[in-house]
PDB file of C-alpha atoms in Angstrom:
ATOM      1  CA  UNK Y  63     -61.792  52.432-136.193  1.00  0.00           C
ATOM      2  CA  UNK Y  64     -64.985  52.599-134.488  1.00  0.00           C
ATOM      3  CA  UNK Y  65     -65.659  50.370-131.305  1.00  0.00           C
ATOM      4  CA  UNK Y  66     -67.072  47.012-132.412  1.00  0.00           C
ATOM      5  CA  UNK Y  67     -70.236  47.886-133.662  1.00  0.00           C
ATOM      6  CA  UNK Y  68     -68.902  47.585-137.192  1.00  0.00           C
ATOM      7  CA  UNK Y  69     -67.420  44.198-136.227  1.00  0.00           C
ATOM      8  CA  UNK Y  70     -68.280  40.942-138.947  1.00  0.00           C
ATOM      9  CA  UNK Y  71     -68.586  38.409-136.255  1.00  0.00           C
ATOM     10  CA  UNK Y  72     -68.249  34.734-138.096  1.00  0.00           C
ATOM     11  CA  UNK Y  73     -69.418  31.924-136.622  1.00  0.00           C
ATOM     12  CA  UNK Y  74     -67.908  28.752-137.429  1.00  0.00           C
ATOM     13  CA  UNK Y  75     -67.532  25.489-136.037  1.00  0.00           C
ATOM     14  CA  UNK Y  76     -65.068  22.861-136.401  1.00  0.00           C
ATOM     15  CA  UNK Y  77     -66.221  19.984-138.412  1.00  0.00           C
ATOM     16  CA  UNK Y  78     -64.047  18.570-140.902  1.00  0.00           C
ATOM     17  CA  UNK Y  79     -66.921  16.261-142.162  1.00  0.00           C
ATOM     18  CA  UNK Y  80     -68.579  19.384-143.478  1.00  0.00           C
ATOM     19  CA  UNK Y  81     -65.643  20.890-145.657  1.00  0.00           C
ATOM     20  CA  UNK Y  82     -65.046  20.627-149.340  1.00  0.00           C
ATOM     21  CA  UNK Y  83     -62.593  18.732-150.638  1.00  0.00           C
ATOM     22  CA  UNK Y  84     -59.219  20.298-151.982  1.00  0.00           C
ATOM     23  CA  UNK Y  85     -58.716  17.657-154.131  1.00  0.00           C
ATOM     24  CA  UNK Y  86     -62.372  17.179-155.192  1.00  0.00           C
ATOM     25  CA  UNK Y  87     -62.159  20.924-156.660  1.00  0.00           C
ATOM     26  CA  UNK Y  88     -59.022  20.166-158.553  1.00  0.00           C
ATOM     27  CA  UNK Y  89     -60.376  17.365-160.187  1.00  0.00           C
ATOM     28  CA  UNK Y  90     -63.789  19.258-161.284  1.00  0.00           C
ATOM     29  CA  UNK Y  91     -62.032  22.647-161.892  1.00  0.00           C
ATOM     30  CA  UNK Y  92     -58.910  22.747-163.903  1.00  0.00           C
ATOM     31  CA  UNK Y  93     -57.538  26.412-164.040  1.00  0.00           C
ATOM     32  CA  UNK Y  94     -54.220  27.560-163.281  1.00  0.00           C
ATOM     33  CA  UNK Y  95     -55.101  29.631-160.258  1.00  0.00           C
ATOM     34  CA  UNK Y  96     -55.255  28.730-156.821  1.00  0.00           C
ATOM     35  CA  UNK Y  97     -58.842  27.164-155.454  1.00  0.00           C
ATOM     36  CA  UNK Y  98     -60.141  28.153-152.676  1.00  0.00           C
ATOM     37  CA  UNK Y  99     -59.362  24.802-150.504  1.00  0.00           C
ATOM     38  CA  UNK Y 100     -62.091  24.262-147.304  1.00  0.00           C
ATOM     39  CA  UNK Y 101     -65.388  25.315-147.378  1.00  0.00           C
ATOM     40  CA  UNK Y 102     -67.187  24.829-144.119  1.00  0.00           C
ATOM     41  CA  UNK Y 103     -70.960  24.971-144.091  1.00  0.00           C
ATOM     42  CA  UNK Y 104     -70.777  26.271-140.984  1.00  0.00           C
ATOM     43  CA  UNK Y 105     -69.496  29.489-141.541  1.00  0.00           C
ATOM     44  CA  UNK Y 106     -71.900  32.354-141.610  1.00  0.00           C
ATOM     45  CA  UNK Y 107     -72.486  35.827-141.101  1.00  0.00           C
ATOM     46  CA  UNK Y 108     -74.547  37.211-138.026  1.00  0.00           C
ATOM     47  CA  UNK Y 109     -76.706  40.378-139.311  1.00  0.00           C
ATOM     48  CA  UNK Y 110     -74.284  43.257-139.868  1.00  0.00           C
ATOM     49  CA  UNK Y 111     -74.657  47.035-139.242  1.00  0.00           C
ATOM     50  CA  UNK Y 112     -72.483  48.720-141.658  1.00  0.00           C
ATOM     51  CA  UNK Y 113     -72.309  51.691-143.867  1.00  0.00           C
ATOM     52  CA  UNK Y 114     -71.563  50.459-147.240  1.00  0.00           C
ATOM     53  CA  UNK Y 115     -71.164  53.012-151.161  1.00  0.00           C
ATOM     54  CA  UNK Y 116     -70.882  52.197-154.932  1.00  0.00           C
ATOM     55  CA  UNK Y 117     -68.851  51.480-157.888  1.00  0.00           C
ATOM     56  CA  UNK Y 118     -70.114  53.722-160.958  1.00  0.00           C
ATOM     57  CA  UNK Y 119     -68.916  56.591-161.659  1.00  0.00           C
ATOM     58  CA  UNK Y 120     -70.500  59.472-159.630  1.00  0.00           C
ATOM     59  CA  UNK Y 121     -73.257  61.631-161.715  1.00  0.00           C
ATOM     60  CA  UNK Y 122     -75.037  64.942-161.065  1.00  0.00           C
ATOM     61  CA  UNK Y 123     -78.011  63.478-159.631  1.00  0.00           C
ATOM     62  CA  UNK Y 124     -76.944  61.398-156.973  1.00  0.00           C
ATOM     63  CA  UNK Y 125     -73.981  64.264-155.789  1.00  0.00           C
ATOM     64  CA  UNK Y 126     -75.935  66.622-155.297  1.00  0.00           C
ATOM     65  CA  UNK Y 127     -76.846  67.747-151.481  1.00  0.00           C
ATOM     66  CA  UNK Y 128     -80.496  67.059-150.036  1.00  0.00           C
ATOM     67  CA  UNK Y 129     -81.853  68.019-147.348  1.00  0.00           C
ATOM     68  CA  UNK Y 130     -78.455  69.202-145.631  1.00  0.00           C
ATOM     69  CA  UNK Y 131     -76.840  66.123-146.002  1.00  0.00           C
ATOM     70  CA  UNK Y 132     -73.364  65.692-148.125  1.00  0.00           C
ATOM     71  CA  UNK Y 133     -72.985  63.220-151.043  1.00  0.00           C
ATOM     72  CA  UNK Y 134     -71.251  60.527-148.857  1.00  0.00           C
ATOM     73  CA  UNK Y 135     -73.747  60.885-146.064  1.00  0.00           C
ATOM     74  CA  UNK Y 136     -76.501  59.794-148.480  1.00  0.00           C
ATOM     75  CA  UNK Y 137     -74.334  56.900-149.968  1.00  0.00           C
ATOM     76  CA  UNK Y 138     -73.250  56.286-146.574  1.00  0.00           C
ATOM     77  CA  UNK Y 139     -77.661  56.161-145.943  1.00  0.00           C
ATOM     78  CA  UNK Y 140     -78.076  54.220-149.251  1.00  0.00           C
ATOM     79  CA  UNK Y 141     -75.496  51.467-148.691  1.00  0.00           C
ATOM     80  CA  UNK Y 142     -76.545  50.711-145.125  1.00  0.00           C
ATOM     81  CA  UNK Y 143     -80.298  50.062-146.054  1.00  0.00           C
ATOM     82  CA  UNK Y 144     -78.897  47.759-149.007  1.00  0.00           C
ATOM     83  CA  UNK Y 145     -76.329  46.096-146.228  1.00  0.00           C
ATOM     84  CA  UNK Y 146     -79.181  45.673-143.760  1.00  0.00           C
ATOM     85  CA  UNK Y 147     -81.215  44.185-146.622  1.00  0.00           C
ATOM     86  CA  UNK Y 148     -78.123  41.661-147.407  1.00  0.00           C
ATOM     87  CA  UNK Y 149     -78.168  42.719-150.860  1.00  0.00           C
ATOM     88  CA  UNK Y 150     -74.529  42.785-151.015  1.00  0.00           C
ATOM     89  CA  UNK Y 151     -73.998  43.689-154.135  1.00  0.00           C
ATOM     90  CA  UNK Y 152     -75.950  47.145-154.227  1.00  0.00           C
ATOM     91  CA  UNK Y 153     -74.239  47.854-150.731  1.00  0.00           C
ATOM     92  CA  UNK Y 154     -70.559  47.453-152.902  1.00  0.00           C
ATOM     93  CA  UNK Y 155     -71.218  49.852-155.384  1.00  0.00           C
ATOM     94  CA  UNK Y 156     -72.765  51.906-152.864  1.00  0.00           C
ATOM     95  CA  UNK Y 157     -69.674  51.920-150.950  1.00  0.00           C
ATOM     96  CA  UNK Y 158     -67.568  51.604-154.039  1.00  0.00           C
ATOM     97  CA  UNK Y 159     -68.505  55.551-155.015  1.00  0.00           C
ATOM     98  CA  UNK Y 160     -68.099  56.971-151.506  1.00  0.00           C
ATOM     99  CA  UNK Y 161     -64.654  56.086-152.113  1.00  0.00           C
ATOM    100  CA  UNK Y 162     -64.560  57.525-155.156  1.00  0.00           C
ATOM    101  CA  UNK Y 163     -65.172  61.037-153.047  1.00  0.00           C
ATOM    102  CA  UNK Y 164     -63.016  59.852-150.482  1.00  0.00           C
ATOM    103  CA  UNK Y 165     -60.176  56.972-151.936  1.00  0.00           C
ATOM    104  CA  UNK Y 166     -58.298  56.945-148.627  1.00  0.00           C
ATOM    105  CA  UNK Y 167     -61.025  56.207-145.601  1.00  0.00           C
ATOM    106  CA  UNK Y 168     -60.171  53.813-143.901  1.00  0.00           C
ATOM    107  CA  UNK Y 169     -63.360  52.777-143.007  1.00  0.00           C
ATOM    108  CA  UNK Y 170     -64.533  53.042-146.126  1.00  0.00           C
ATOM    109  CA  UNK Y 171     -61.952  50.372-147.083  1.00  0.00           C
ATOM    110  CA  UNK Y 172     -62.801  47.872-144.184  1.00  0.00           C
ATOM    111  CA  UNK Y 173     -66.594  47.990-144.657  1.00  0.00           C
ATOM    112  CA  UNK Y 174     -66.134  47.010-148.731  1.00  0.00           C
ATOM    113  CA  UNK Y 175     -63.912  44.604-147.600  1.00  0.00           C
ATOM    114  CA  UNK Y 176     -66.341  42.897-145.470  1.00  0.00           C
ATOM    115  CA  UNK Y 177     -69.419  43.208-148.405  1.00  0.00           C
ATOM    116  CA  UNK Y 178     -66.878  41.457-150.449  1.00  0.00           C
ATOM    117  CA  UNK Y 179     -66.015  38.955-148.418  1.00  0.00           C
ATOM    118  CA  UNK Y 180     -69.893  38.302-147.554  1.00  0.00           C
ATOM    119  CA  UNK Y 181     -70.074  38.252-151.812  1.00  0.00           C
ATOM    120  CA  UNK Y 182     -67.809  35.736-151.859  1.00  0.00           C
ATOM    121  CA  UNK Y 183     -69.130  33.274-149.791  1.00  0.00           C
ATOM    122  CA  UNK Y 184     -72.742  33.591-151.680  1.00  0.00           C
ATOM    123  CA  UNK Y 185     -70.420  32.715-154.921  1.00  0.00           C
ATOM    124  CA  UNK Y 186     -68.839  29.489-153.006  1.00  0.00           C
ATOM    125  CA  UNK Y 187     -71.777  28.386-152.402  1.00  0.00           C
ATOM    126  CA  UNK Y 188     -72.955  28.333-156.394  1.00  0.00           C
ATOM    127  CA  UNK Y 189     -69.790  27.080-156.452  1.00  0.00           C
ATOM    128  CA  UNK Y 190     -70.285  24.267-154.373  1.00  0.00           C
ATOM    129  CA  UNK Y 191     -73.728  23.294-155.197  1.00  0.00           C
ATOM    130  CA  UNK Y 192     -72.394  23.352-158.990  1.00  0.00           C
ATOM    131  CA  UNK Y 193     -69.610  20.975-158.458  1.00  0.00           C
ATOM    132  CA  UNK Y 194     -72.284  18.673-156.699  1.00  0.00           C
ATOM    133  CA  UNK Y 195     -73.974  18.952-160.413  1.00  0.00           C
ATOM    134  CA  UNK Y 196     -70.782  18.093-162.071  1.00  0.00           C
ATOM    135  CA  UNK Y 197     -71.914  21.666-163.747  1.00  0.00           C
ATOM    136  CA  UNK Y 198     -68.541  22.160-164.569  1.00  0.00           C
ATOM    137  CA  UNK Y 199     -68.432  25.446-166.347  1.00  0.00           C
ATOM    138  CA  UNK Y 200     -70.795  27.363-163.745  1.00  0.00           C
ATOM    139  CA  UNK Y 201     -68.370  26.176-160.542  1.00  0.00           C
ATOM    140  CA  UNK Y 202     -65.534  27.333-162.229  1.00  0.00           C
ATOM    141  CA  UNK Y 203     -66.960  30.649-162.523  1.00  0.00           C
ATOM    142  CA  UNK Y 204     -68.201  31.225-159.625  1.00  0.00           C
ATOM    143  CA  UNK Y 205     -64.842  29.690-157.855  1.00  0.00           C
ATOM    144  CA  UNK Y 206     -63.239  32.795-160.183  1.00  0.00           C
ATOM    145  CA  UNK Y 207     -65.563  35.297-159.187  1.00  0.00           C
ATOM    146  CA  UNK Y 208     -65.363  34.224-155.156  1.00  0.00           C
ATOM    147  CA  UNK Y 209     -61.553  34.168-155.831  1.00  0.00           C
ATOM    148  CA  UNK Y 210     -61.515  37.899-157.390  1.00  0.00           C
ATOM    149  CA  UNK Y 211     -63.529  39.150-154.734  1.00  0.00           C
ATOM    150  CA  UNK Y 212     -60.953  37.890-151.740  1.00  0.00           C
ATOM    151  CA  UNK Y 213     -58.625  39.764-153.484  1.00  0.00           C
ATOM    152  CA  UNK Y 214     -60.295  43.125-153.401  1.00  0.00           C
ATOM    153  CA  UNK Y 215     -60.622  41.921-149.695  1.00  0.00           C
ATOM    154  CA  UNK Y 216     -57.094  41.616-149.140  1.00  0.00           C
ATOM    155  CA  UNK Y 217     -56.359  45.009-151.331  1.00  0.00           C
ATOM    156  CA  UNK Y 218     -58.711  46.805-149.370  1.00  0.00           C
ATOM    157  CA  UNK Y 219     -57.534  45.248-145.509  1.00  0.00           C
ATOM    158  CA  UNK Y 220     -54.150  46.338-146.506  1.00  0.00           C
ATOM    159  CA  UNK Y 221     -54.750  49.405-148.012  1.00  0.00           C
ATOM    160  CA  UNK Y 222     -56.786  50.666-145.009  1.00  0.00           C
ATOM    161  CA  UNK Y 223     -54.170  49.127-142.594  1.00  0.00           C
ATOM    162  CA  UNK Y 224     -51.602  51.589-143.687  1.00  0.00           C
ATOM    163  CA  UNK Y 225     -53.696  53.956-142.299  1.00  0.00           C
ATOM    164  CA  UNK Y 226     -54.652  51.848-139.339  1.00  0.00           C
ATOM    165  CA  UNK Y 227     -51.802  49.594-138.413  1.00  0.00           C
ATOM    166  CA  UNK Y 228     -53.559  48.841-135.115  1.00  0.00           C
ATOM    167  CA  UNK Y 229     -56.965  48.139-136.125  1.00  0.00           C
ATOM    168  CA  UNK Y 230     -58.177  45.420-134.439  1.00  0.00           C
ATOM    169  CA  UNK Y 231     -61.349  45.313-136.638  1.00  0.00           C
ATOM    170  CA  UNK Y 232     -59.311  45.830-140.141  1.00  0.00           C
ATOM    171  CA  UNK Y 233     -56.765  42.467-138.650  1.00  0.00           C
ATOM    172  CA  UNK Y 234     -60.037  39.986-137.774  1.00  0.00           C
ATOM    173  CA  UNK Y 235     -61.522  40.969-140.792  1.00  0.00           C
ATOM    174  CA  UNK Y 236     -58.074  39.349-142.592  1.00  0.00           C
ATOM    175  CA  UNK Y 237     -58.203  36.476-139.977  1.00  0.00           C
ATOM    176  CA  UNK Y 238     -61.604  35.690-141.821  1.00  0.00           C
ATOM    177  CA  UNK Y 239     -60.624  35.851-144.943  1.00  0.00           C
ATOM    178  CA  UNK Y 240     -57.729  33.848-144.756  1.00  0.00           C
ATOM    179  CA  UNK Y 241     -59.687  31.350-142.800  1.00  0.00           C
ATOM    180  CA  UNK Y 242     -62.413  31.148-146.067  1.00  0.00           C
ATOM    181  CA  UNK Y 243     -58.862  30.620-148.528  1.00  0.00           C
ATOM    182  CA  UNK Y 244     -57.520  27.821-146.090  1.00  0.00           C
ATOM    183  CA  UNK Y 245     -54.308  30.070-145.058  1.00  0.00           C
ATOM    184  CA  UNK Y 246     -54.138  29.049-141.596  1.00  0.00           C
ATOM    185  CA  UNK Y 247     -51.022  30.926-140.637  1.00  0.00           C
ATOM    186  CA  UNK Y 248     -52.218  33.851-142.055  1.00  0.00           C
ATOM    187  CA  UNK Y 249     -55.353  33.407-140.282  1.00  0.00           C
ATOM    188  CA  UNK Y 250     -53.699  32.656-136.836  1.00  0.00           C
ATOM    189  CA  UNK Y 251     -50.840  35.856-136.980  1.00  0.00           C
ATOM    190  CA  UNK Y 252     -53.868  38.342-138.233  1.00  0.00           C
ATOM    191  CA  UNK Y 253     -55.951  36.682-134.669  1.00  0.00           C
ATOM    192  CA  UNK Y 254     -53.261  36.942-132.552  1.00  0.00           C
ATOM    193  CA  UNK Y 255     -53.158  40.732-133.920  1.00  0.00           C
ATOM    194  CA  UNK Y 256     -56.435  41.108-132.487  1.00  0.00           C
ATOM    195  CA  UNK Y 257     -55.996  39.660-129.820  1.00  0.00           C
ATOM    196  CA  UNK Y 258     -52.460  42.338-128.739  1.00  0.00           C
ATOM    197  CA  UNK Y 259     -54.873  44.939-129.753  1.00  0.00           C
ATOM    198  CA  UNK Y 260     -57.511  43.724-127.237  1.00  0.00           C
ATOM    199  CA  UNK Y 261     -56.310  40.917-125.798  1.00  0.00           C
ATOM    200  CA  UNK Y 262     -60.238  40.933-123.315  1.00  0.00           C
ATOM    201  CA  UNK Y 263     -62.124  40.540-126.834  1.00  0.00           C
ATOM    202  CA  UNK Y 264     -62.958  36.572-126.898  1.00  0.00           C
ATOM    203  CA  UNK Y 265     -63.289  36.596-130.936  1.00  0.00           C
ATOM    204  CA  UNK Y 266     -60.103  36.219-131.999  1.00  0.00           C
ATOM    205  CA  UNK Y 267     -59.245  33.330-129.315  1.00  0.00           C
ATOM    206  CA  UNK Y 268     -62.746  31.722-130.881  1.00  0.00           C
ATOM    207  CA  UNK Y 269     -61.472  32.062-134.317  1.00  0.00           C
ATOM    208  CA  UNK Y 270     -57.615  31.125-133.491  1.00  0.00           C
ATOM    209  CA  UNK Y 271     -58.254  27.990-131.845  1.00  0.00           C
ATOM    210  CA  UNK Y 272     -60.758  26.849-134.295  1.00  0.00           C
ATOM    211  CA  UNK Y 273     -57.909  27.206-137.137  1.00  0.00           C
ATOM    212  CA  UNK Y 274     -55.073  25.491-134.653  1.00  0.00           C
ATOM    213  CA  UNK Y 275     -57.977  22.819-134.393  1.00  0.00           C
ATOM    214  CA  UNK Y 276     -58.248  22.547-138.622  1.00  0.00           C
ATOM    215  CA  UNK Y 277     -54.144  22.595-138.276  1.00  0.00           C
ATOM    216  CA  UNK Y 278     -54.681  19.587-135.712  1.00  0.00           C
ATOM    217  CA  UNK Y 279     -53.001  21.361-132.868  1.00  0.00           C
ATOM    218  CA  UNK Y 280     -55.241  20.255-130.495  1.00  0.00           C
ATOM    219  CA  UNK Y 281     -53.472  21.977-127.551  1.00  0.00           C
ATOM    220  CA  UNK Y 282     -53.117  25.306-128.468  1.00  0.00           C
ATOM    221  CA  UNK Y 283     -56.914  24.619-129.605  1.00  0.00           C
ATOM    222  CA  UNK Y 284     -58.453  23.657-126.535  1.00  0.00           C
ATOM    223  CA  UNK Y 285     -55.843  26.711-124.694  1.00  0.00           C
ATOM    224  CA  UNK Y 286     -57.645  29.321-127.080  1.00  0.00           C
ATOM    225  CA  UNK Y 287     -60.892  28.284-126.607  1.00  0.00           C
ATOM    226  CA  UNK Y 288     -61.122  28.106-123.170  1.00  0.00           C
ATOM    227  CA  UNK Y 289     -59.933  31.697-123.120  1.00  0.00           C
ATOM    228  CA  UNK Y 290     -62.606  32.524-125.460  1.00  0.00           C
ATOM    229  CA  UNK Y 291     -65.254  31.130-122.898  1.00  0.00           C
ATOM    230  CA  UNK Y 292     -63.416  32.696-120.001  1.00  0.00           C
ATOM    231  CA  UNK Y 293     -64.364  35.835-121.471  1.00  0.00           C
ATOM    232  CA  UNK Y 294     -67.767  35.376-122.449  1.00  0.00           C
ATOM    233  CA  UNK Y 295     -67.441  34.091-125.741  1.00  0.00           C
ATOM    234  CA  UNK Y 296     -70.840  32.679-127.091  1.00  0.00           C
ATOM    235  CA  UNK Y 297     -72.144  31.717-130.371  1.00  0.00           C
TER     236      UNK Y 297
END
């Protein structure tokens, strides 16, 4: 992977006054698959910088070569003016048909998996703001279609980790994810991943000791976080 340009930085901080009730979405949302457990407000996504491609099937127009440049370069030119625009869901199917041309990149796999995850926290929030409605129908859609897009996240971090194994962008981008579904030790082996990989990066000692703190492991919490700020970690 490519130095930490591509990196999804998420800032979050720990207040449990601010998450979503488990049990509150079980008793609005009755479907037999799992919910996604904690939402924290506070969770957000700095401005990204990534080259993103599309979903449709490819057609003679758009494969075509201009101006020198090859098919995936201009998807590759499409997807990040859609990613720097936050319109997410252009900047999937943008990246979606680059991989198409190329099934295997891995950084075609990481940078879908971030849009996705991005996608689904829009649709938690509808999700949220319906349940506050008591709009029953709408949250549990847009519970499903947050919950379909983590696992394209997951396929896609795996998939590209085969490739990878030691990627510490591919790992954090897991750590995240598994944060937003409420896995904390998921979340905490994908950090401490990271953190082998490039154990002077302050990120994943943030992000680790803010899940030991939702855990309520308050030493390995403060241990984490002072090592973040030891190393320059700010928000």
């Amino acid at each position: 992977m490519k130095g930490r340009g591509l990196l999804p930085i998420l800032n979050s901080t720990k207040d449990k006054n601010e998450k979503l009730n488990h049990h509150l979405l079980k008793r609005f949302i009755s479907m037999q698959r799992s919910l996604f457990p904690y939402y924290y407000k506070s969770v957000k996504f700095s401005a990204f910088c990534f080259i993103l491609v599309i979903l449709f099937a490819l057609n003679g127009c758009r494969t075509q070569e201009k101006d020198g440049q090859a098919p995936i370069d201009l998807l590759l030119e499409k997807g990040n003016k859609a990613m720097n625009d936050k319109n997410w869901y252009s900047a999937n199917e943008y990246f979606s048909e680059a991989l198409l041309l190329s099934p295997d990149n891995t950084e075609l796999l990481y940078r879908r998996a971030v849009v996705c995850l991005a996608q689904a926290k829009d649709h938690y929030d509808l999700a949220e703001a319906a349940i506050i409605r008591e709009d029953i129908p709408i949250a549990e859609d847009e519970a499903k279609k947050a919950d379909d897009l983590c696992k394209k996240v997951k396929e896609d971090s795996l998939a590209a980790l085969k490739n990878d194994p030691k990627s510490f962008d591919i790992h954090y981008i897991l750590g995240c994810l598994y944060i937003y579904q409420g896995e904390w030790n998921g979340a905490i082996d994908e950090f401490s991943q990271c953190i082998k990989i490039d154990p002077k990066n302050p990120l994943p000692y943030q992000r680790r000791g803010e899940v030991y703190g939702y855990t309520g492991d308050s030493m390995n919490e403060t241990v984490d976080l002072k090592q973040a700020a030891e190393l320059g970690y700010s928000e």
